[in-house]
GROMACS .gro file of C-alpha atoms in nm:
model
  335
    1UNK     CA    1   2.579  -3.100  -4.548
    2UNK     CA    2   2.918  -3.008  -4.404
    3UNK     CA    3   2.849  -2.641  -4.452
    4UNK     CA    4   2.506  -2.662  -4.294
    5UNK     CA    5   2.614  -2.855  -3.984
    6UNK     CA    6   2.761  -2.557  -3.788
    7UNK     CA    7   2.426  -2.380  -3.813
    8UNK     CA    8   2.247  -2.638  -3.596
    9UNK     CA    9   2.415  -2.539  -3.266
   10UNK     CA   10   2.327  -2.175  -3.336
   11UNK     CA   11   1.965  -2.262  -3.414
   12UNK     CA   12   1.948  -2.476  -3.100
   13UNK     CA   13   2.092  -2.191  -2.893
   14UNK     CA   14   1.844  -1.947  -3.045
   15UNK     CA   15   1.555  -2.185  -2.972
   16UNK     CA   16   1.674  -2.235  -2.614
   17UNK     CA   17   1.698  -1.858  -2.569
   18UNK     CA   18   1.344  -1.810  -2.702
   19UNK     CA   19   1.206  -2.084  -2.477
   20UNK     CA   20   1.376  -1.931  -2.174
   21UNK     CA   21   1.236  -1.587  -2.253
   22UNK     CA   22   0.883  -1.724  -2.297
   23UNK     CA   23   0.925  -1.909  -1.967
   24UNK     CA   24   1.022  -1.580  -1.805
   25UNK     CA   25   0.716  -1.409  -1.952
   26UNK     CA   26   0.496  -1.687  -1.815
   27UNK     CA   27   0.655  -1.643  -1.471
   28UNK     CA   28   0.588  -1.269  -1.488
   29UNK     CA   29   0.216  -1.311  -1.552
   30UNK     CA   30   0.192  -1.584  -1.289
   31UNK     CA   31   0.340  -1.349  -1.028
   32UNK     CA   32   0.159  -1.036  -1.144
   33UNK     CA   33  -0.069  -1.026  -0.841
   34UNK     CA   34   0.232  -1.004  -0.607
   35UNK     CA   35   0.372  -0.687  -0.768
   36UNK     CA   36   0.394  -0.387  -0.534
   37UNK     CA   37   0.250  -0.120  -0.762
   38UNK     CA   38   0.344   0.173  -0.540
   39UNK     CA   39   0.712   0.077  -0.549
   40UNK     CA   40   0.685   0.023  -0.926
   41UNK     CA   41   0.544   0.375  -0.976
   42UNK     CA   42   0.826   0.524  -0.768
   43UNK     CA   43   1.081   0.327  -0.972
   44UNK     CA   44   0.944   0.466  -1.299
   45UNK     CA   45   0.938   0.823  -1.169
   46UNK     CA   46   1.300   0.788  -1.054
   47UNK     CA   47   1.386   0.646  -1.396
   48UNK     CA   48   1.233   0.950  -1.566
   49UNK     CA   49   1.428   1.180  -1.332
   50UNK     CA   50   1.744   0.989  -1.423
   51UNK     CA   51   1.677   1.055  -1.794
   52UNK     CA   52   1.613   1.422  -1.722
   53UNK     CA   53   1.948   1.457  -1.543
   54UNK     CA   54   2.135   1.289  -1.827
   55UNK     CA   55   1.961   1.506  -2.083
   56UNK     CA   56   2.061   1.815  -1.884
   57UNK     CA   57   2.425   1.706  -1.897
   58UNK     CA   58   2.393   1.658  -2.274
   59UNK     CA   59   2.223   1.996  -2.307
   60UNK     CA   60   2.513   2.166  -2.128
   61UNK     CA   61   2.759   1.984  -2.357
   62UNK     CA   62   2.575   2.106  -2.666
   63UNK     CA   63   2.539   2.457  -2.524
   64UNK     CA   64   2.917   2.473  -2.483
   65UNK     CA   65   2.953   2.360  -2.846
   66UNK     CA   66   2.704   2.623  -2.969
   67UNK     CA   67   2.724   2.914  -2.722
   68UNK     CA   68   2.568   3.163  -2.965
   69UNK     CA   69   2.272   2.948  -3.070
   70UNK     CA   70   1.950   2.972  -2.867
   71UNK     CA   71   1.783   2.638  -2.795
   72UNK     CA   72   1.576   2.529  -2.494
   73UNK     CA   73   1.655   2.233  -2.269
   74UNK     CA   74   1.308   2.085  -2.328
   75UNK     CA   75   1.401   2.014  -2.691
   76UNK     CA   76   1.712   1.822  -2.589
   77UNK     CA   77   1.514   1.645  -2.316
   78UNK     CA   78   1.260   1.543  -2.579
   79UNK     CA   79   1.532   1.415  -2.814
   80UNK     CA   80   1.697   1.218  -2.535
   81UNK     CA   81   1.374   1.060  -2.410
   82UNK     CA   82   1.270   0.977  -2.767
   83UNK     CA   83   1.601   0.803  -2.833
   84UNK     CA   84   1.584   0.598  -2.514
   85UNK     CA   85   1.229   0.490  -2.596
   86UNK     CA   86   1.319   0.375  -2.946
   87UNK     CA   87   1.623   0.183  -2.813
   88UNK     CA   88   1.389   0.004  -2.571
   89UNK     CA   89   1.185  -0.154  -2.849
   90UNK     CA   90   1.420  -0.169  -3.150
   91UNK     CA   91   1.764  -0.332  -3.175
   92UNK     CA   92   2.087  -0.198  -3.329
   93UNK     CA   93   2.072   0.134  -3.142
   94UNK     CA   94   1.805   0.281  -3.373
   95UNK     CA   95   1.721   0.523  -3.094
   96UNK     CA   96   2.058   0.694  -3.130
   97UNK     CA   97   1.961   0.796  -3.484
   98UNK     CA   98   1.637   0.942  -3.350
   99UNK     CA   99   1.818   1.122  -3.070
  100UNK     CA  100   2.078   1.278  -3.298
  101UNK     CA  101   1.825   1.378  -3.565
  102UNK     CA  102   1.591   1.552  -3.320
  103UNK     CA  103   1.874   1.727  -3.136
  104UNK     CA  104   2.038   1.844  -3.458
  105UNK     CA  105   1.713   2.002  -3.577
  106UNK     CA  106   1.664   2.168  -3.238
  107UNK     CA  107   1.990   2.365  -3.261
  108UNK     CA  108   2.022   2.625  -3.538
  109UNK     CA  109   2.337   2.586  -3.751
  110UNK     CA  110   2.437   2.261  -3.579
  111UNK     CA  111   2.600   1.973  -3.764
  112UNK     CA  112   2.568   1.597  -3.736
  113UNK     CA  113   2.938   1.538  -3.661
  114UNK     CA  114   2.931   1.780  -3.368
  115UNK     CA  115   2.604   1.649  -3.223
  116UNK     CA  116   2.720   1.289  -3.263
  117UNK     CA  117   3.060   1.351  -3.104
  118UNK     CA  118   2.891   1.515  -2.804
  119UNK     CA  119   2.792   1.162  -2.694
  120UNK     CA  120   3.158   1.102  -2.612
  121UNK     CA  121   3.139   1.350  -2.325
  122UNK     CA  122   2.889   1.126  -2.145
  123UNK     CA  123   3.114   0.824  -2.195
  124UNK     CA  124   3.400   1.004  -2.019
  125UNK     CA  125   3.193   0.975  -1.702
  126UNK     CA  126   2.998   0.656  -1.776
  127UNK     CA  127   3.292   0.434  -1.867
  128UNK     CA  128   3.487   0.448  -1.537
  129UNK     CA  129   3.169   0.426  -1.329
  130UNK     CA  130   3.043   0.133  -1.535
  131UNK     CA  131   3.377  -0.042  -1.499
  132UNK     CA  132   3.363  -0.001  -1.122
  133UNK     CA  133   3.020  -0.166  -1.120
  134UNK     CA  134   3.152  -0.455  -1.330
  135UNK     CA  135   3.460  -0.490  -1.110
  136UNK     CA  136   3.233  -0.524  -0.806
  137UNK     CA  137   3.033  -0.800  -0.975
  138UNK     CA  138   3.348  -0.979  -1.090
  139UNK     CA  139   3.519  -0.963  -0.751
  140UNK     CA  140   3.214  -1.108  -0.577
  141UNK     CA  141   3.221  -1.408  -0.810
  142UNK     CA  142   2.853  -1.375  -0.899
  143UNK     CA  143   2.890  -1.334  -1.276
  144UNK     CA  144   2.921  -1.649  -1.489
  145UNK     CA  145   3.267  -1.745  -1.614
  146UNK     CA  146   3.346  -1.793  -1.983
  147UNK     CA  147   3.308  -2.171  -1.957
  148UNK     CA  148   2.956  -2.128  -1.814
  149UNK     CA  149   2.830  -1.871  -2.066
  150UNK     CA  150   2.765  -2.124  -2.348
  151UNK     CA  151   2.528  -2.317  -2.122
  152UNK     CA  152   2.311  -2.015  -2.044
  153UNK     CA  153   1.982  -1.997  -2.241
  154UNK     CA  154   2.072  -1.669  -2.412
  155UNK     CA  155   2.164  -1.667  -2.781
  156UNK     CA  156   2.350  -1.333  -2.751
  157UNK     CA  157   2.588  -1.469  -2.488
  158UNK     CA  158   2.615  -1.830  -2.608
  159UNK     CA  159   2.705  -1.730  -2.964
  160UNK     CA  160   3.011  -1.527  -2.865
  161UNK     CA  161   3.113  -1.767  -2.588
  162UNK     CA  162   3.100  -2.064  -2.827
  163UNK     CA  163   3.286  -1.874  -3.099
  164UNK     CA  164   3.559  -1.692  -2.909
  165UNK     CA  165   3.794  -1.687  -3.210
  166UNK     CA  166   3.522  -1.531  -3.423
  167UNK     CA  167   3.453  -1.277  -3.146
  168UNK     CA  168   3.822  -1.182  -3.141
  169UNK     CA  169   3.821  -1.162  -3.522
  170UNK     CA  170   3.512  -0.938  -3.516
  171UNK     CA  171   3.666  -0.703  -3.259
  172UNK     CA  172   3.986  -0.686  -3.465
  173UNK     CA  173   3.801  -0.613  -3.790
  174UNK     CA  174   3.586  -0.344  -3.629
  175UNK     CA  175   3.891  -0.181  -3.470
  176UNK     CA  176   4.088  -0.184  -3.797
  177UNK     CA  177   3.782  -0.052  -3.981
  178UNK     CA  178   3.751   0.238  -3.742
  179UNK     CA  179   4.122   0.316  -3.775
  180UNK     CA  180   4.094   0.306  -4.155
  181UNK     CA  181   3.789   0.530  -4.145
  182UNK     CA  182   3.977   0.769  -3.921
  183UNK     CA  183   4.268   0.780  -4.166
  184UNK     CA  184   4.044   0.838  -4.469
  185UNK     CA  185   3.838   1.108  -4.307
  186UNK     CA  186   4.138   1.285  -4.158
  187UNK     CA  187   4.284   1.314  -4.508
  188UNK     CA  188   3.965   1.408  -4.689
  189UNK     CA  189   3.783   1.634  -4.448
  190UNK     CA  190   3.963   1.864  -4.207
  191UNK     CA  191   3.639   2.059  -4.164
  192UNK     CA  192   3.467   1.737  -4.054
  193UNK     CA  193   3.718   1.690  -3.771
  194UNK     CA  194   3.680   2.051  -3.664
  195UNK     CA  195   3.310   1.982  -3.623
  196UNK     CA  196   3.388   1.664  -3.431
  197UNK     CA  197   3.604   1.863  -3.188
  198UNK     CA  198   3.329   2.119  -3.151
  199UNK     CA  199   3.100   1.860  -2.993
  200UNK     CA  200   3.346   1.788  -2.710
  201UNK     CA  201   3.470   2.143  -2.653
  202UNK     CA  202   3.342   2.143  -2.293
  203UNK     CA  203   3.618   1.894  -2.204
  204UNK     CA  204   3.874   2.170  -2.253
  205UNK     CA  205   3.733   2.351  -1.948
  206UNK     CA  206   3.757   2.094  -1.670
  207UNK     CA  207   3.583   2.311  -1.409
  208UNK     CA  208   3.292   2.376  -1.642
  209UNK     CA  209   3.275   2.005  -1.721
  210UNK     CA  210   3.258   1.920  -1.350
  211UNK     CA  211   2.987   2.180  -1.279
  212UNK     CA  212   2.768   2.133  -1.584
  213UNK     CA  213   2.819   1.770  -1.684
  214UNK     CA  214   2.974   1.557  -1.410
  215UNK     CA  215   2.733   1.680  -1.140
  216UNK     CA  216   2.429   1.601  -1.354
  217UNK     CA  217   2.573   1.264  -1.454
  218UNK     CA  218   2.636   1.182  -1.087
  219UNK     CA  219   2.277   1.272  -1.003
  220UNK     CA  220   2.160   1.057  -1.294
  221UNK     CA  221   2.354   0.754  -1.174
  222UNK     CA  222   2.223   0.795  -0.818
  223UNK     CA  223   1.867   0.818  -0.947
  224UNK     CA  224   1.920   0.513  -1.165
  225UNK     CA  225   2.050   0.325  -0.861
  226UNK     CA  226   1.742   0.429  -0.662
  227UNK     CA  227   1.514   0.330  -0.949
  228UNK     CA  228   1.655  -0.024  -0.961
  229UNK     CA  229   1.624  -0.045  -0.582
  230UNK     CA  230   1.249   0.016  -0.605
  231UNK     CA  231   1.216  -0.220  -0.904
  232UNK     CA  232   1.368  -0.495  -0.689
  233UNK     CA  233   1.126  -0.406  -0.410
  234UNK     CA  234   0.830  -0.397  -0.648
  235UNK     CA  235   0.897  -0.754  -0.767
  236UNK     CA  236   0.984  -0.888  -0.421
  237UNK     CA  237   1.351  -0.965  -0.484
  238UNK     CA  238   1.467  -0.728  -0.212
  239UNK     CA  239   1.635  -0.393  -0.260
  240UNK     CA  240   1.994  -0.369  -0.140
  241UNK     CA  241   2.319  -0.208  -0.252
  242UNK     CA  242   2.457  -0.546  -0.358
  243UNK     CA  243   2.148  -0.646  -0.556
  244UNK     CA  244   2.127  -0.313  -0.735
  245UNK     CA  245   2.494  -0.329  -0.837
  246UNK     CA  246   2.440  -0.680  -0.970
  247UNK     CA  247   2.142  -0.565  -1.178
  248UNK     CA  248   2.343  -0.274  -1.319
  249UNK     CA  249   2.632  -0.503  -1.411
  250UNK     CA  250   2.393  -0.746  -1.581
  251UNK     CA  251   2.236  -0.464  -1.782
  252UNK     CA  252   2.579  -0.352  -1.899
  253UNK     CA  253   2.675  -0.704  -2.011
  254UNK     CA  254   2.344  -0.787  -2.178
  255UNK     CA  255   2.349  -0.481  -2.405
  256UNK     CA  256   2.703  -0.530  -2.536
  257UNK     CA  257   2.571  -0.708  -2.846
  258UNK     CA  258   2.257  -0.539  -2.989
  259UNK     CA  259   2.089  -0.858  -3.117
  260UNK     CA  260   1.770  -0.790  -2.921
  261UNK     CA  261   1.600  -0.474  -2.790
  262UNK     CA  262   1.742  -0.389  -2.450
  263UNK     CA  263   1.929  -0.720  -2.436
  264UNK     CA  264   1.610  -0.921  -2.389
  265UNK     CA  265   1.689  -1.287  -2.326
  266UNK     CA  266   2.046  -1.224  -2.212
  267UNK     CA  267   1.920  -1.024  -1.915
  268UNK     CA  268   1.691  -1.304  -1.800
  269UNK     CA  269   1.964  -1.567  -1.824
  270UNK     CA  270   2.221  -1.356  -1.639
  271UNK     CA  271   1.982  -1.245  -1.365
  272UNK     CA  272   1.876  -1.602  -1.291
  273UNK     CA  273   2.242  -1.693  -1.256
  274UNK     CA  274   2.354  -1.401  -1.036
  275UNK     CA  275   2.051  -1.424  -0.806
  276UNK     CA  276   2.079  -1.800  -0.757
  277UNK     CA  277   2.028  -1.869  -0.388
  278UNK     CA  278   1.895  -1.516  -0.328
  279UNK     CA  279   1.541  -1.561  -0.460
  280UNK     CA  280   1.337  -1.838  -0.628
  281UNK     CA  281   1.397  -1.877  -1.000
  282UNK     CA  282   1.034  -1.795  -1.082
  283UNK     CA  283   1.054  -1.471  -0.882
  284UNK     CA  284   1.377  -1.367  -1.058
  285UNK     CA  285   1.226  -1.440  -1.399
  286UNK     CA  286   0.914  -1.243  -1.309
  287UNK     CA  287   1.132  -0.953  -1.195
  288UNK     CA  288   1.354  -0.956  -1.503
  289UNK     CA  289   1.065  -0.957  -1.750
  290UNK     CA  290   0.849  -0.728  -1.538
  291UNK     CA  291   1.119  -0.464  -1.512
  292UNK     CA  292   1.195  -0.489  -1.883
  293UNK     CA  293   0.830  -0.466  -1.984
  294UNK     CA  294   0.764  -0.176  -1.745
  295UNK     CA  295   1.068   0.018  -1.867
  296UNK     CA  296   1.000  -0.055  -2.234
  297UNK     CA  297   0.633   0.048  -2.209
  298UNK     CA  298   0.715   0.358  -2.005
  299UNK     CA  299   1.005   0.461  -2.231
  300UNK     CA  300   0.799   0.402  -2.545
  301UNK     CA  301   0.508   0.608  -2.411
  302UNK     CA  302   0.737   0.897  -2.318
  303UNK     CA  303   0.913   0.860  -2.653
  304UNK     CA  304   0.590   0.881  -2.854
  305UNK     CA  305   0.483   1.189  -2.659
  306UNK     CA  306   0.820   1.356  -2.716
  307UNK     CA  307   0.830   1.270  -3.088
  308UNK     CA  308   0.473   1.392  -3.142
  309UNK     CA  309   0.541   1.722  -2.965
  310UNK     CA  310   0.862   1.776  -3.164
  311UNK     CA  311   0.774   1.658  -3.516
  312UNK     CA  312   0.397   1.604  -3.499
  313UNK     CA  313   0.400   1.236  -3.590
  314UNK     CA  314   0.380   0.904  -3.406
  315UNK     CA  315   0.550   0.706  -3.683
  316UNK     CA  316   0.884   0.610  -3.524
  317UNK     CA  317   1.002   0.431  -3.838
  318UNK     CA  318   0.952   0.746  -4.043
  319UNK     CA  319   1.158   0.951  -3.797
  320UNK     CA  320   1.441   0.694  -3.807
  321UNK     CA  321   1.431   0.677  -4.187
  322UNK     CA  322   1.430   1.055  -4.231
  323UNK     CA  323   1.704   1.089  -3.972
  324UNK     CA  324   1.930   0.844  -4.156
  325UNK     CA  325   1.862   1.000  -4.495
  326UNK     CA  326   1.915   1.352  -4.361
  327UNK     CA  327   2.242   1.250  -4.200
  328UNK     CA  328   2.372   1.078  -4.516
  329UNK     CA  329   2.278   1.382  -4.723
  330UNK     CA  330   2.450   1.617  -4.481
  331UNK     CA  331   2.766   1.405  -4.472
  332UNK     CA  332   2.766   1.382  -4.854
  333UNK     CA  333   2.740   1.760  -4.881
  334UNK     CA  334   3.023   1.809  -4.630
  335UNK     CA  335   3.247   1.564  -4.821
   0.00000   0.00000   0.00000
């Protein structure tokens, strides 16, 4: 009995999170008639443009890594859109496997280490911008403090907030594991690390990085900002610079732990908290679920189209499975 007792708070938190999400879904359908469909359509088109800009930045990164290999942007666009769509409906970043697999097979003579490491180039831009968004939310005092997180109806957030020592332990173990992996691979596979460096070669030419990556990433962030603005308008929350920045900060926080697709549950709990006093709770819940459903459905549709055009199948699970097997086989051959 003593061993089973600690599980009850987790089960209660999970049940509370599920109830809150179902309540949000109910609010969404209750407020469906009030949705401004024109603004919603604009938001989705801006979202697609945002993905296109980010895929162009990734394409330029890969082109710098493989200057002598011919490959069209539309293939990288397809891989990027497919990955985003899979991440919208499956947890644990399964879409990244899809993205890497499709991109790798779109570039002759490419390798998984190089294609994978090319993601780091995006993070060079995303990380400081994302931190600025979080700093804004923190300085305005709208985000919940650590002592409030356990009371929010979101299992993702409550679990880590209630088990801060375990969270610190997990971070430590993951960090040490990555360092150990780095040490092992650096000893066993010099060729592997040369391929890793190949994926980020564009960072050696700062001017080229600014022209071909940073400009597209900037455009992508601006389009993402505009997309959220119209989502807020579509669900009658009210588009404003402050509200959009709050939504972006909530999205960043809710996807830190990949327990649910797109941070479902955590997003609803955080949005209700940060928009307290700005809009009625039912309207915020309708917005949070409506935006998530709209993005998930739109991303999944675009993903299925991209996957079918690239590999002639609509079976996402097969693509993920083949991608993982192909990557393991390639890494085994390289070792």
